[in-house]
């Protein structure tokens, strides 16, 4: 799996990536944290980003699977308490 997020920042936007097929995103968000990782996608570099799914501390298991998407970005927000948040993707 490729690590895209490893931060204690309040917000963090990872660099976009292009999966070659169906892909999975897994996140590590401590219980009680209000942080969330939005998995965003877009069909073309000129298209707007849309949220495909969201992982929160309460998401069990903290993993989501998606069909191939040309461009994907992981967007973490809500980490006001500065906890360690991590997220990975794999195909």
mmCIF file of N, CA and C in Angstrom:
data_model
loop_
_atom_site.group_PDB
_atom_site.id
_atom_site.type_symbol
_atom_site.label_atom_id
_atom_site.label_comp_id
_atom_site.label_asym_id
_atom_site.label_seq_id
_atom_site.Cartn_x
_atom_site.Cartn_y
_atom_site.Cartn_z
ATOM 1 N N UNK A 1 0.848 -1.188 0.000
ATOM 2 C CA UNK A 1 0.000 0.000 0.000
ATOM 3 C C UNK A 1 0.887 1.243 0.000
ATOM 4 N N UNK A 2 0.420 2.276 -0.641
ATOM 5 C CA UNK A 2 1.133 3.547 -0.694
ATOM 6 C C UNK A 2 0.569 4.479 0.363
ATOM 7 N N UNK A 3 1.448 5.040 1.197
ATOM 8 C CA UNK A 3 0.998 5.988 2.222
ATOM 9 C C UNK A 3 0.819 7.366 1.579
ATOM 10 N N UNK A 4 -0.357 7.951 1.758
ATOM 11 C CA UNK A 4 -0.658 9.271 1.208
ATOM 12 C C UNK A 4 -0.765 10.328 2.299
ATOM 13 N N UNK A 5 -1.168 9.915 3.504
ATOM 14 C CA UNK A 5 -1.323 10.859 4.614
ATOM 15 C C UNK A 5 -0.627 10.289 5.839
ATOM 16 N N UNK A 6 0.193 11.124 6.478
ATOM 17 C CA UNK A 6 0.832 10.800 7.756
ATOM 18 C C UNK A 6 1.098 12.146 8.417
ATOM 19 N N UNK A 7 0.134 12.638 9.202
ATOM 20 C CA UNK A 7 0.216 14.004 9.697
ATOM 21 C C UNK A 7 -0.539 14.184 11.004
ATOM 22 N N UNK A 8 -0.200 15.262 11.697
ATOM 23 C CA UNK A 8 -0.956 15.706 12.871
ATOM 24 C C UNK A 8 -1.585 17.071 12.591
ATOM 25 N N UNK A 9 -1.504 17.530 11.340
ATOM 26 C CA UNK A 9 -2.069 18.826 10.951
ATOM 27 C C UNK A 9 -3.595 18.805 11.062
ATOM 28 N N UNK A 10 -4.191 19.983 11.171
ATOM 29 C CA UNK A 10 -5.653 20.091 11.243
ATOM 30 C C UNK A 10 -6.302 19.709 9.918
ATOM 31 N N UNK A 11 -5.657 20.070 8.808
ATOM 32 C CA UNK A 11 -6.131 19.718 7.464
ATOM 33 C C UNK A 11 -4.920 19.318 6.621
ATOM 34 N N UNK A 12 -5.135 18.436 5.669
ATOM 35 C CA UNK A 12 -4.047 17.994 4.793
ATOM 36 C C UNK A 12 -4.665 17.444 3.517
ATOM 37 N N UNK A 13 -4.138 17.865 2.382
ATOM 38 C CA UNK A 13 -4.590 17.347 1.090
ATOM 39 C C UNK A 13 -3.398 16.653 0.437
ATOM 40 N N UNK A 14 -3.536 15.361 0.195
ATOM 41 C CA UNK A 14 -2.468 14.586 -0.428
ATOM 42 C C UNK A 14 -2.418 14.862 -1.929
ATOM 43 N N UNK A 15 -1.272 14.594 -2.516
ATOM 44 C CA UNK A 15 -1.118 14.753 -3.962
ATOM 45 C C UNK A 15 -2.040 13.774 -4.686
ATOM 46 N N UNK A 16 -2.658 14.200 -5.777
ATOM 47 C CA UNK A 16 -3.529 13.300 -6.546
ATOM 48 C C UNK A 16 -2.740 12.115 -7.117
ATOM 49 N N UNK A 17 -3.436 11.003 -7.318
ATOM 50 C CA UNK A 17 -2.815 9.835 -7.930
ATOM 51 C C UNK A 17 -3.809 9.207 -8.899
ATOM 52 N N UNK A 18 -3.291 8.348 -9.773
ATOM 53 C CA UNK A 18 -4.113 7.715 -10.813
ATOM 54 C C UNK A 18 -4.032 6.198 -10.676
ATOM 55 N N UNK A 19 -5.012 5.583 -10.019
ATOM 56 C CA UNK A 19 -5.000 4.123 -9.891
ATOM 57 C C UNK A 19 -5.111 3.461 -11.266
ATOM 58 N N UNK A 20 -4.441 2.317 -11.423
ATOM 59 C CA UNK A 20 -4.507 1.614 -12.707
ATOM 60 C C UNK A 20 -5.704 0.668 -12.784
ATOM 61 N N UNK A 21 -6.417 0.512 -11.663
ATOM 62 C CA UNK A 21 -7.593 -0.352 -11.615
ATOM 63 C C UNK A 21 -8.401 -0.048 -10.372
ATOM 64 N N UNK A 22 -9.256 -0.990 -9.971
ATOM 65 C CA UNK A 22 -10.002 -0.817 -8.725
ATOM 66 C C UNK A 22 -9.003 -0.606 -7.594
ATOM 67 N N UNK A 23 -9.393 0.170 -6.585
ATOM 68 C CA UNK A 23 -8.451 0.485 -5.513
ATOM 69 C C UNK A 23 -9.161 0.528 -4.165
ATOM 70 N N UNK A 24 -8.356 0.414 -3.108
ATOM 71 C CA UNK A 24 -8.833 0.428 -1.732
ATOM 72 C C UNK A 24 -8.122 1.538 -0.982
ATOM 73 N N UNK A 25 -8.847 2.211 -0.097
ATOM 74 C CA UNK A 25 -8.251 3.217 0.786
ATOM 75 C C UNK A 25 -8.488 2.766 2.223
ATOM 76 N N UNK A 26 -7.430 2.801 3.012
ATOM 77 C CA UNK A 26 -7.508 2.474 4.436
ATOM 78 C C UNK A 26 -6.979 3.667 5.212
ATOM 79 N N UNK A 27 -7.621 3.991 6.328
ATOM 80 C CA UNK A 27 -7.177 5.108 7.165
ATOM 81 C C UNK A 27 -7.041 4.662 8.612
ATOM 82 N N UNK A 28 -6.147 5.325 9.317
ATOM 83 C CA UNK A 28 -5.966 5.113 10.754
ATOM 84 C C UNK A 28 -6.312 6.426 11.440
ATOM 85 N N UNK A 29 -7.470 6.441 12.102
ATOM 86 C CA UNK A 29 -7.965 7.630 12.797
ATOM 87 C C UNK A 29 -8.291 7.202 14.226
ATOM 88 N N UNK A 30 -7.627 7.774 15.236
ATOM 89 C CA UNK A 30 -7.872 7.354 16.620
ATOM 90 C C UNK A 30 -9.324 7.565 17.047
ATOM 91 N N UNK A 31 -9.832 6.647 17.872
ATOM 92 C CA UNK A 31 -11.181 6.790 18.414
ATOM 93 C C UNK A 31 -11.305 8.132 19.133
ATOM 94 N N UNK A 32 -12.441 8.768 18.994
ATOM 95 C CA UNK A 32 -12.694 10.058 19.618
ATOM 96 C C UNK A 32 -12.271 11.242 18.771
ATOM 97 N N UNK A 33 -11.496 10.998 17.723
ATOM 98 C CA UNK A 33 -11.063 12.078 16.842
ATOM 99 C C UNK A 33 -12.222 12.506 15.948
ATOM 100 N N UNK A 34 -12.291 13.785 15.645
ATOM 101 C CA UNK A 34 -13.306 14.310 14.729
ATOM 102 C C UNK A 34 -12.769 14.386 13.296
ATOM 103 N N UNK A 35 -11.543 13.898 13.094
ATOM 104 C CA UNK A 35 -10.940 13.926 11.757
ATOM 105 C C UNK A 35 -11.706 13.019 10.805
ATOM 106 N N UNK A 36 -11.597 13.342 9.531
ATOM 107 C CA UNK A 36 -12.215 12.549 8.471
ATOM 108 C C UNK A 36 -11.287 12.564 7.270
ATOM 109 N N UNK A 37 -11.305 11.488 6.524
ATOM 110 C CA UNK A 37 -10.562 11.417 5.267
ATOM 111 C C UNK A 37 -11.592 11.253 4.162
ATOM 112 N N UNK A 38 -11.699 12.272 3.319
ATOM 113 C CA UNK A 38 -12.584 12.211 2.153
ATOM 114 C C UNK A 38 -11.779 11.667 0.984
ATOM 115 N N UNK A 39 -12.331 10.676 0.315
ATOM 116 C CA UNK A 39 -11.726 10.143 -0.894
ATOM 117 C C UNK A 39 -12.437 10.839 -2.043
ATOM 118 N N UNK A 40 -11.679 11.646 -2.778
ATOM 119 C CA UNK A 40 -12.262 12.434 -3.865
ATOM 120 C C UNK A 40 -11.775 11.911 -5.208
ATOM 121 N N UNK A 41 -12.612 12.057 -6.216
ATOM 122 C CA UNK A 41 -12.246 11.634 -7.553
ATOM 123 C C UNK A 41 -12.737 12.621 -8.589
ATOM 124 N N UNK A 42 -12.142 12.520 -9.761
ATOM 125 C CA UNK A 42 -12.628 13.307 -10.903
ATOM 126 C C UNK A 42 -12.261 12.579 -12.188
ATOM 127 N N UNK A 43 -13.101 12.750 -13.181
ATOM 128 C CA UNK A 43 -12.958 12.020 -14.436
ATOM 129 C C UNK A 43 -11.930 12.639 -15.372
ATOM 130 N N UNK A 44 -11.596 13.907 -15.149
ATOM 131 C CA UNK A 44 -10.691 14.626 -16.039
ATOM 132 C C UNK A 44 -10.026 15.736 -15.241
ATOM 133 N N UNK A 45 -8.853 16.165 -15.644
ATOM 134 C CA UNK A 45 -8.131 17.224 -14.935
ATOM 135 C C UNK A 45 -8.911 18.535 -14.891
ATOM 136 N N UNK A 46 -9.857 18.733 -15.800
ATOM 137 C CA UNK A 46 -10.657 19.960 -15.819
ATOM 138 C C UNK A 46 -11.981 19.822 -15.073
ATOM 139 N N UNK A 47 -12.315 18.618 -14.644
ATOM 140 C CA UNK A 47 -13.581 18.375 -13.935
ATOM 141 C C UNK A 47 -13.424 18.712 -12.450
ATOM 142 N N UNK A 48 -14.518 19.055 -11.772
ATOM 143 C CA UNK A 48 -14.431 19.333 -10.333
ATOM 144 C C UNK A 48 -14.246 18.031 -9.545
ATOM 145 N N UNK A 49 -13.594 18.131 -8.382
ATOM 146 C CA UNK A 49 -13.469 16.992 -7.479
ATOM 147 C C UNK A 49 -14.832 16.695 -6.862
ATOM 148 N N UNK A 50 -15.159 15.411 -6.729
ATOM 149 C CA UNK A 50 -16.379 14.984 -6.042
ATOM 150 C C UNK A 50 -15.990 13.958 -4.973
ATOM 151 N N UNK A 51 -16.724 13.946 -3.869
ATOM 152 C CA UNK A 51 -16.439 13.005 -2.784
ATOM 153 C C UNK A 51 -17.014 11.634 -3.146
ATOM 154 N N UNK A 52 -16.150 10.633 -3.201
ATOM 155 C CA UNK A 52 -16.562 9.260 -3.494
ATOM 156 C C UNK A 52 -16.920 8.503 -2.220
ATOM 157 N N UNK A 53 -16.282 8.882 -1.110
ATOM 158 C CA UNK A 53 -16.513 8.210 0.164
ATOM 159 C C UNK A 53 -15.755 8.914 1.269
ATOM 160 N N UNK A 54 -16.081 8.583 2.517
ATOM 161 C CA UNK A 54 -15.457 9.215 3.681
ATOM 162 C C UNK A 54 -15.161 8.158 4.736
ATOM 163 N N UNK A 55 -13.969 8.247 5.333
ATOM 164 C CA UNK A 55 -13.603 7.383 6.451
ATOM 165 C C UNK A 55 -13.452 8.264 7.682
ATOM 166 N N UNK A 56 -14.119 7.862 8.768
ATOM 167 C CA UNK A 56 -14.045 8.547 10.064
ATOM 168 C C UNK A 56 -13.568 7.537 11.103
ATOM 169 N N UNK A 57 -13.341 8.000 12.340
ATOM 170 C CA UNK A 57 -12.939 7.097 13.424
ATOM 171 C C UNK A 57 -13.976 6.001 13.627
ATOM 172 N N UNK A 58 -15.239 6.291 13.357
ATOM 173 C CA UNK A 58 -16.321 5.323 13.575
ATOM 174 C C UNK A 58 -16.531 4.360 12.403
ATOM 175 N N UNK A 59 -15.825 4.559 11.287
ATOM 176 C CA UNK A 59 -15.965 3.676 10.133
ATOM 177 C C UNK A 59 -15.331 2.322 10.448
ATOM 178 N N UNK A 60 -16.118 1.269 10.380
ATOM 179 C CA UNK A 60 -15.603 -0.060 10.706
ATOM 180 C C UNK A 60 -15.977 -1.051 9.608
ATOM 181 N N UNK A 61 -14.994 -1.690 9.013
ATOM 182 C CA UNK A 61 -13.572 -1.423 9.179
ATOM 183 C C UNK A 61 -13.214 -0.113 8.481
ATOM 184 N N UNK A 62 -12.084 0.504 8.848
ATOM 185 C CA UNK A 62 -11.716 1.803 8.273
ATOM 186 C C UNK A 62 -11.106 1.668 6.878
ATOM 187 N N UNK A 63 -11.850 1.028 5.992
ATOM 188 C CA UNK A 63 -11.358 0.726 4.658
ATOM 189 C C UNK A 63 -12.526 0.779 3.680
ATOM 190 N N UNK A 64 -12.299 1.396 2.514
ATOM 191 C CA UNK A 64 -13.325 1.477 1.472
ATOM 192 C C UNK A 64 -12.720 1.054 0.141
ATOM 193 N N UNK A 65 -13.528 0.416 -0.695
ATOM 194 C CA UNK A 65 -13.086 -0.049 -2.012
ATOM 195 C C UNK A 65 -13.839 0.725 -3.089
ATOM 196 N N UNK A 66 -13.115 1.048 -4.168
ATOM 197 C CA UNK A 66 -13.680 1.853 -5.243
ATOM 198 C C UNK A 66 -13.325 1.263 -6.600
ATOM 199 N N UNK A 67 -14.188 1.540 -7.583
ATOM 200 C CA UNK A 67 -13.883 1.196 -8.971
ATOM 201 C C UNK A 67 -12.816 2.160 -9.482
ATOM 202 N N UNK A 68 -12.177 1.780 -10.569
ATOM 203 C CA UNK A 68 -11.136 2.620 -11.156
ATOM 204 C C UNK A 68 -11.671 4.028 -11.401
ATOM 205 N N UNK A 69 -10.852 5.009 -11.084
ATOM 206 C CA UNK A 69 -11.185 6.419 -11.283
ATOM 207 C C UNK A 69 -9.926 7.088 -11.828
ATOM 208 N N UNK A 70 -10.026 7.909 -12.877
ATOM 209 C CA UNK A 70 -8.831 8.487 -13.484
ATOM 210 C C UNK A 70 -7.945 9.284 -12.522
ATOM 211 N N UNK A 71 -8.543 10.091 -11.656
ATOM 212 C CA UNK A 71 -7.772 10.899 -10.705
ATOM 213 C C UNK A 71 -8.408 10.794 -9.330
ATOM 214 N N UNK A 72 -7.586 10.542 -8.317
ATOM 215 C CA UNK A 72 -8.058 10.382 -6.943
ATOM 216 C C UNK A 72 -7.199 11.241 -6.029
ATOM 217 N N UNK A 73 -7.829 11.791 -4.991
ATOM 218 C CA UNK A 73 -7.127 12.609 -4.007
ATOM 219 C C UNK A 73 -7.697 12.300 -2.623
ATOM 220 N N UNK A 74 -6.835 12.210 -1.617
ATOM 221 C CA UNK A 74 -7.274 12.020 -0.236
ATOM 222 C C UNK A 74 -7.177 13.356 0.479
ATOM 223 N N UNK A 75 -8.266 13.764 1.110
ATOM 224 C CA UNK A 75 -8.391 15.081 1.739
ATOM 225 C C UNK A 75 -8.782 14.885 3.201
ATOM 226 N N UNK A 76 -7.854 15.175 4.127
ATOM 227 C CA UNK A 76 -8.114 14.998 5.554
ATOM 228 C C UNK A 76 -8.464 16.349 6.164
ATOM 229 N N UNK A 77 -9.489 16.365 7.017
ATOM 230 C CA UNK A 77 -9.889 17.598 7.698
ATOM 231 C C UNK A 77 -10.428 17.260 9.079
ATOM 232 N N UNK A 78 -10.635 18.295 9.895
ATOM 233 C CA UNK A 78 -11.259 18.126 11.205
ATOM 234 C C UNK A 78 -10.341 17.631 12.297
ATOM 235 N N UNK A 79 -9.038 17.654 12.080
ATOM 236 C CA UNK A 79 -8.102 17.146 13.081
ATOM 237 C C UNK A 79 -7.640 18.267 14.009
ATOM 238 N N UNK A 80 -8.596 18.949 14.614
ATOM 239 C CA UNK A 80 -8.295 20.079 15.489
ATOM 240 C C UNK A 80 -7.528 19.711 16.741
ATOM 241 N N UNK A 81 -7.602 18.445 17.155
ATOM 242 C CA UNK A 81 -6.884 18.033 18.360
ATOM 243 C C UNK A 81 -5.484 17.506 18.052
ATOM 244 N N UNK A 82 -5.055 17.568 16.799
ATOM 245 C CA UNK A 82 -3.683 17.243 16.418
ATOM 246 C C UNK A 82 -3.276 15.790 16.590
ATOM 247 N N UNK A 83 -4.217 14.863 16.446
ATOM 248 C CA UNK A 83 -3.877 13.439 16.556
ATOM 249 C C UNK A 83 -3.199 12.958 15.271
ATOM 250 N N UNK A 84 -2.477 11.856 15.367
ATOM 251 C CA UNK A 84 -1.792 11.287 14.213
ATOM 252 C C UNK A 84 -2.807 10.591 13.306
ATOM 253 N N UNK A 85 -2.890 11.055 12.065
ATOM 254 C CA UNK A 85 -3.814 10.500 11.074
ATOM 255 C C UNK A 85 -2.980 9.950 9.919
ATOM 256 N N UNK A 86 -3.317 8.740 9.486
ATOM 257 C CA UNK A 86 -2.614 8.116 8.364
ATOM 258 C C UNK A 86 -3.634 7.551 7.384
ATOM 259 N N UNK A 87 -3.249 7.500 6.111
ATOM 260 C CA UNK A 87 -4.111 6.885 5.093
ATOM 261 C C UNK A 87 -3.248 6.330 3.971
ATOM 262 N N UNK A 88 -3.690 5.184 3.449
ATOM 263 C CA UNK A 88 -2.976 4.479 2.403
ATOM 264 C C UNK A 88 -3.944 4.096 1.287
ATOM 265 N N UNK A 89 -3.384 3.801 0.117
ATOM 266 C CA UNK A 89 -4.192 3.228 -0.962
ATOM 267 C C UNK A 89 -3.473 2.005 -1.503
ATOM 268 N N UNK A 90 -4.249 1.094 -2.041
ATOM 269 C CA UNK A 90 -3.689 -0.103 -2.658
ATOM 270 C C UNK A 90 -4.592 -0.571 -3.775
ATOM 271 N N UNK A 91 -4.008 -1.293 -4.709
ATOM 272 C CA UNK A 91 -4.784 -1.806 -5.842
ATOM 273 C C UNK A 91 -4.812 -3.312 -5.799
#
